[in-house]
């Protein structure tokens, strides 16, 4: 299935409660080398045909306008997934 | 006067909002999220709940619904719009009000009778309050922490667009104790507390006079009726 992948993370200066809870659990389990975790989102857009550069540009717009909220999140990456 | 109430999948407080509108003296008009027919309404309420299961982000999918898109078109022309709780989140996601709402500071869902100060009585939904009046409105949310960048906060403060501030306690860690906002024209108001739950004696928050006698929420709806008709 041809895909475009959108990766979104909560803004650096915002508290990420999920990440904090997971980091605490990891530390409790003995993984003291891990200092912190942050949890974001990976959204897959599935296409019938291999997506074009035009599809990618449109996906970037969607990532900015709808899939993320720039007040609280950053779009980290939008890319066509390598089929191989 | 006809005041619409949009129901999205996952909306909870649409019936309470309709009831509040009726008690205030107007005709509630149920609207369905998937239709762009606003049925000739004079004002609209976006009620509380968990539209679309809060998927993606609270209010994000509802902001794209056909009924919401029609409301956005009419917002510029001055349609009075009140967003309550999830409705406030929809207004923020639709860019009708600035900033964002994030998970409460202490991670807990908060449900309490909340003291508020009316900071701006010069909007379509707050005209019947006096400036700096203190009111009590039930609050219930998990993601009610208001955030915005410094520039936006300064704009909101300078233009007197903060409609309500939390008193006594800041229940969700909102910046500048912001409980609700208005736009510059004053036709759009959004807030986290639920005025539709404080409209009928016997069913509202406690007051010093009697238990459950608080009806401070009724004036939100009376304000818009008075101003549209008058």
Coordinates of C-alpha atoms in Angstrom, one line a residue:
Chain A
X1 CA 0.0 0.0 0.0
X2 CA 1.6 3.3 -1.1
X3 CA 1.7 5.7 1.9
X4 CA 2.6 9.2 3.0
X5 CA 3.7 9.4 6.6
X6 CA 3.0 12.4 8.8
X7 CA 4.9 12.7 12.1
X8 CA 3.7 15.1 14.7
X9 CA 5.2 15.9 18.2
X10 CA 3.9 18.0 21.0
X11 CA 5.9 21.3 21.2
X12 CA 9.2 21.1 23.1
X13 CA 8.2 23.5 25.8
X14 CA 4.8 21.9 26.5
X15 CA 4.4 19.3 29.2
X16 CA 3.9 15.9 27.6
X17 CA 2.1 13.9 30.4
X18 CA 2.1 10.6 28.4
X19 CA 5.9 10.9 27.9
X20 CA 6.5 11.7 31.5
X21 CA 4.5 8.8 32.8
X22 CA 6.2 6.4 30.4
X23 CA 9.6 7.7 31.4
X24 CA 8.9 7.2 35.0
X25 CA 7.8 3.6 34.3
X26 CA 10.9 2.9 32.3
X27 CA 13.1 4.2 35.1
X28 CA 11.2 2.1 37.7
X29 CA 11.9 -1.0 35.5
X30 CA 15.6 -0.3 35.8
X31 CA 16.4 1.6 32.6
X32 CA 18.2 4.3 34.4
X33 CA 20.1 5.3 31.2
X34 CA 16.8 6.7 29.7
X35 CA 16.4 10.3 30.9
X36 CA 13.0 11.2 29.3
X37 CA 10.5 10.1 26.7
X38 CA 8.2 12.2 24.6
X39 CA 5.2 10.7 22.7
X40 CA 3.9 12.0 19.4
X41 CA 1.8 10.8 16.5
X42 CA 2.5 8.9 13.3
X43 CA -0.4 9.3 10.8
X44 CA -0.4 7.2 7.6
X45 CA -2.2 8.4 4.5
X46 CA -2.9 5.5 2.2
X47 CA -3.1 6.0 -1.5
X48 CA -4.4 3.8 -4.4
X49 CA -1.4 4.8 -6.6
X50 CA 2.2 5.7 -5.7
X51 CA 1.9 9.3 -4.4
X52 CA 3.4 12.1 -6.5
X53 CA 5.3 15.2 -5.4
X54 CA 2.0 17.0 -5.8
X55 CA 0.3 14.6 -3.4
X56 CA 3.2 15.2 -1.0
X57 CA 2.7 19.0 -1.2
X58 CA -1.0 18.5 -0.5
X59 CA -0.2 16.2 2.4
X60 CA 2.1 18.8 3.9
X61 CA -0.7 21.4 3.8
X62 CA -3.1 19.0 5.4
X63 CA -0.5 18.2 8.1
X64 CA -0.2 21.9 8.9
X65 CA -3.8 22.9 8.7
X66 CA -5.8 19.9 10.0
X67 CA -3.7 17.0 11.2
X68 CA -1.7 19.2 13.6
X69 CA -2.4 22.3 15.6
X70 CA 0.5 24.7 15.5
X71 CA -0.4 26.2 18.9
X72 CA 0.5 22.9 20.6
X73 CA 2.2 20.7 18.1
X74 CA 5.0 20.6 15.5
X75 CA 4.9 18.7 12.3
X76 CA 8.3 16.9 12.4
X77 CA 8.2 15.3 9.0
X78 CA 6.0 14.5 6.0
X79 CA 7.4 11.9 3.6
X80 CA 6.5 9.3 1.0
X81 CA 7.3 5.9 2.5
X82 CA 9.8 3.9 0.6
X83 CA 8.1 0.8 -0.6
X84 CA 11.2 -1.4 -0.4
Chain B
X1 CA -35.9 34.4 18.2
X2 CA -34.3 31.1 17.0
X3 CA -31.1 29.8 18.6
X4 CA -29.5 26.8 17.0
X5 CA -27.7 24.1 18.9
X6 CA -25.4 21.8 16.8
X7 CA -25.2 18.2 17.7
X8 CA -22.1 16.3 16.7
X9 CA -21.5 12.6 17.2
X10 CA -20.4 12.5 20.9
X11 CA -22.0 15.8 21.9
X12 CA -23.5 15.5 25.4
X13 CA -25.0 18.8 26.5
X14 CA -27.1 19.7 23.4
X15 CA -30.3 19.0 25.2
X16 CA -29.3 21.0 28.3
X17 CA -28.4 23.9 26.0
X18 CA -31.7 23.7 24.2
X19 CA -33.5 23.7 27.6
X20 CA -31.5 26.7 28.7
X21 CA -32.5 28.6 25.5
X22 CA -36.1 27.8 26.1
X23 CA -36.0 28.9 29.8
X24 CA -34.3 32.2 28.6
X25 CA -37.3 32.8 26.3
X26 CA -36.1 31.9 22.8
X27 CA -36.8 29.0 20.5
X28 CA -34.1 26.3 20.4
X29 CA -33.4 24.8 17.0
X30 CA -31.6 21.4 16.9
X31 CA -28.9 21.4 14.1
X32 CA -27.1 18.3 12.8
X33 CA -23.4 18.3 12.2
X34 CA -23.6 16.7 8.8
X35 CA -26.0 19.3 7.3
X36 CA -25.1 22.8 6.2
X37 CA -28.7 24.0 6.6
X38 CA -28.7 26.4 9.6
X39 CA -32.5 26.7 9.4
X40 CA -32.6 30.5 9.6
X41 CA -31.2 30.8 13.1
X42 CA -30.4 34.1 14.7
X43 CA -27.6 32.8 16.9
X44 CA -25.9 29.4 17.6
X45 CA -24.6 27.4 20.5
X46 CA -21.8 24.8 20.1
X47 CA -22.4 22.6 23.1
X48 CA -20.2 20.5 25.4
X49 CA -19.3 16.9 25.1
X50 CA -16.7 14.8 23.3
X51 CA -17.4 15.4 19.6
X52 CA -16.0 12.6 17.4
X53 CA -14.6 11.0 20.6
X54 CA -12.0 13.7 20.9
X55 CA -10.1 11.9 18.1
X56 CA -7.1 13.7 16.6
X57 CA -7.5 16.7 19.0
X58 CA -10.5 17.9 21.0
X59 CA -12.8 19.8 18.6
X60 CA -10.5 19.3 15.6
X61 CA -12.8 17.1 13.6
X62 CA -16.0 19.0 14.6
X63 CA -14.3 22.2 13.2
X64 CA -14.4 20.5 9.8
X65 CA -18.1 19.5 9.9
X66 CA -20.5 20.9 7.3
X67 CA -22.6 22.7 10.0
X68 CA -19.4 24.2 11.5
X69 CA -18.2 25.4 8.1
X70 CA -21.5 27.2 7.6
X71 CA -21.2 28.8 11.1
X72 CA -17.6 30.0 10.2
X73 CA -19.0 31.7 7.1
X74 CA -21.7 33.5 9.1
X75 CA -19.3 34.4 11.9
X76 CA -17.8 37.2 9.9
X77 CA -21.3 38.6 9.2
X78 CA -21.9 38.8 13.0
X79 CA -23.8 35.7 13.8
X80 CA -23.7 35.4 17.6
X81 CA -21.8 32.1 18.5
X82 CA -21.4 30.7 22.0
X83 CA -19.0 27.7 22.4
X84 CA -19.2 25.9 25.6
X85 CA -16.4 23.5 26.8
X86 CA -16.0 21.2 23.7
X87 CA -17.7 24.0 21.8
X88 CA -14.9 26.4 22.9
X89 CA -12.4 23.8 21.7
X90 CA -14.2 23.7 18.3
X91 CA -14.0 27.5 18.1
X92 CA -10.3 27.4 18.8
X93 CA -9.7 24.6 16.2
X94 CA -11.8 26.5 13.7
X95 CA -9.6 29.6 14.3
X96 CA -12.5 31.7 15.3
X97 CA -10.8 32.3 18.6
X98 CA -7.0 32.2 19.2
X99 CA -4.8 29.9 21.2
X100 CA -5.3 26.3 22.2
X101 CA -6.7 24.0 25.0
X102 CA -4.5 21.3 26.4
X103 CA -4.8 18.6 29.1
X104 CA -5.4 20.0 32.6
X105 CA -2.2 20.9 34.5
X106 CA -2.7 18.1 37.1
X107 CA -3.9 15.6 34.5
X108 CA -7.2 15.0 36.3
X109 CA -10.7 15.6 35.0
X110 CA -12.1 18.4 37.1
X111 CA -15.8 18.8 38.0
X112 CA -16.7 21.7 40.3
X113 CA -18.9 24.8 40.8
X114 CA -16.4 27.4 39.6
X115 CA -16.3 31.1 40.6
X116 CA -15.6 33.3 37.6
X117 CA -15.2 37.0 37.1
X118 CA -16.9 38.6 34.1
X119 CA -14.1 40.7 32.6
X120 CA -15.9 41.8 29.5
X121 CA -19.7 42.6 29.6
X122 CA -19.5 44.2 26.2
X123 CA -20.2 41.1 24.1
X124 CA -23.4 39.6 22.6
X125 CA -23.4 36.8 25.2
X126 CA -22.4 38.8 28.3
X127 CA -24.4 42.1 28.0
X128 CA -26.6 41.3 31.0
X129 CA -23.6 41.0 33.4
X130 CA -22.0 43.9 35.0
X131 CA -18.3 44.5 34.6
X132 CA -16.2 42.5 37.2
X133 CA -19.3 40.7 38.4
X134 CA -18.5 37.5 40.2
X135 CA -20.6 34.5 39.1
X136 CA -20.7 30.7 39.7
X137 CA -20.9 28.3 36.8
X138 CA -20.3 24.5 36.8
X139 CA -17.1 23.4 35.2
X140 CA -16.3 19.9 34.0
X141 CA -13.3 19.2 31.7
X142 CA -10.2 17.2 31.2
X143 CA -8.6 19.4 28.6
X144 CA -9.3 22.9 29.6
X145 CA -5.9 24.4 30.1
X146 CA -5.8 27.5 27.9
X147 CA -2.5 28.3 26.2
X148 CA -1.3 30.9 23.7
X149 CA 2.0 32.5 22.8
X150 CA 3.1 35.8 24.5
X151 CA 2.0 37.9 21.6
X152 CA -1.5 36.4 21.5
X153 CA -1.9 36.8 25.3
X154 CA -0.8 40.5 25.1
X155 CA -3.3 41.0 22.3
X156 CA -6.1 39.4 24.3
X157 CA -5.2 41.5 27.4
X158 CA -4.8 44.8 25.5
X159 CA -8.0 44.4 23.5
X160 CA -10.0 43.3 26.6
X161 CA -10.9 40.0 24.8
X162 CA -10.7 37.9 28.0
X163 CA -14.4 37.5 28.8
X164 CA -14.1 35.4 32.0
X165 CA -11.3 34.6 34.4
X166 CA -11.2 31.8 37.1
X167 CA -11.5 33.0 40.6
X168 CA -10.3 31.3 43.9
X169 CA -8.6 28.4 42.0
X170 CA -7.3 28.0 38.5
X171 CA -8.8 24.5 37.9
X172 CA -6.8 23.5 34.8
X173 CA -3.6 25.6 34.7
X174 CA -4.9 28.1 32.1
X175 CA -2.6 31.0 31.3
X176 CA -3.6 34.3 32.8
X177 CA -6.5 32.4 34.6
X178 CA -8.4 32.5 31.2
X179 CA -11.8 30.8 31.5
X180 CA -13.3 32.3 28.3
X181 CA -12.6 34.6 25.4
X182 CA -14.5 36.7 22.9
X183 CA -13.5 38.0 19.5
X184 CA -13.1 41.6 18.8
X185 CA -16.6 42.2 17.4
X186 CA -18.0 40.5 20.5
X187 CA -20.3 38.1 18.6
X188 CA -18.2 35.1 19.4
X189 CA -17.7 33.9 23.0
X190 CA -16.1 30.6 24.1
X191 CA -15.6 29.3 27.6
X192 CA -14.8 26.1 29.4
X193 CA -17.5 26.3 32.2
X194 CA -21.1 25.3 31.4
X195 CA -23.7 28.1 31.7
X196 CA -26.4 25.8 30.5
X197 CA -26.1 23.9 33.8
X198 CA -26.9 27.0 35.9
X199 CA -30.3 28.1 34.5
X200 CA -33.0 26.7 36.8
X201 CA -33.5 27.0 40.6
X202 CA -33.1 23.6 42.2
X203 CA -30.7 22.3 39.6
X204 CA -27.8 24.8 39.6
X205 CA -24.8 25.3 41.8
X206 CA -25.1 26.1 45.5
X207 CA -25.3 29.8 46.5
X208 CA -25.0 31.5 49.9
X209 CA -28.8 31.8 49.8
X210 CA -29.8 28.2 49.1
X211 CA -28.4 24.9 47.8
X212 CA -28.6 24.4 44.0
X213 CA -30.2 27.9 43.5
X214 CA -27.5 29.3 41.2
X215 CA -28.8 30.5 37.8
X216 CA -26.0 32.8 36.7
X217 CA -25.9 30.9 33.4
X218 CA -29.3 32.0 32.3
X219 CA -28.0 35.5 31.5
X220 CA -25.7 34.3 28.8
X221 CA -28.8 33.3 26.8
X222 CA -30.9 36.3 27.9
X223 CA -28.1 38.6 26.8
X224 CA -28.1 37.4 23.2
X225 CA -31.9 37.4 23.1
X226 CA -32.1 41.0 24.4
X227 CA -29.5 42.3 22.0
X228 CA -30.7 40.5 18.9
X229 CA -34.4 41.5 19.4
X230 CA -33.7 44.9 20.8

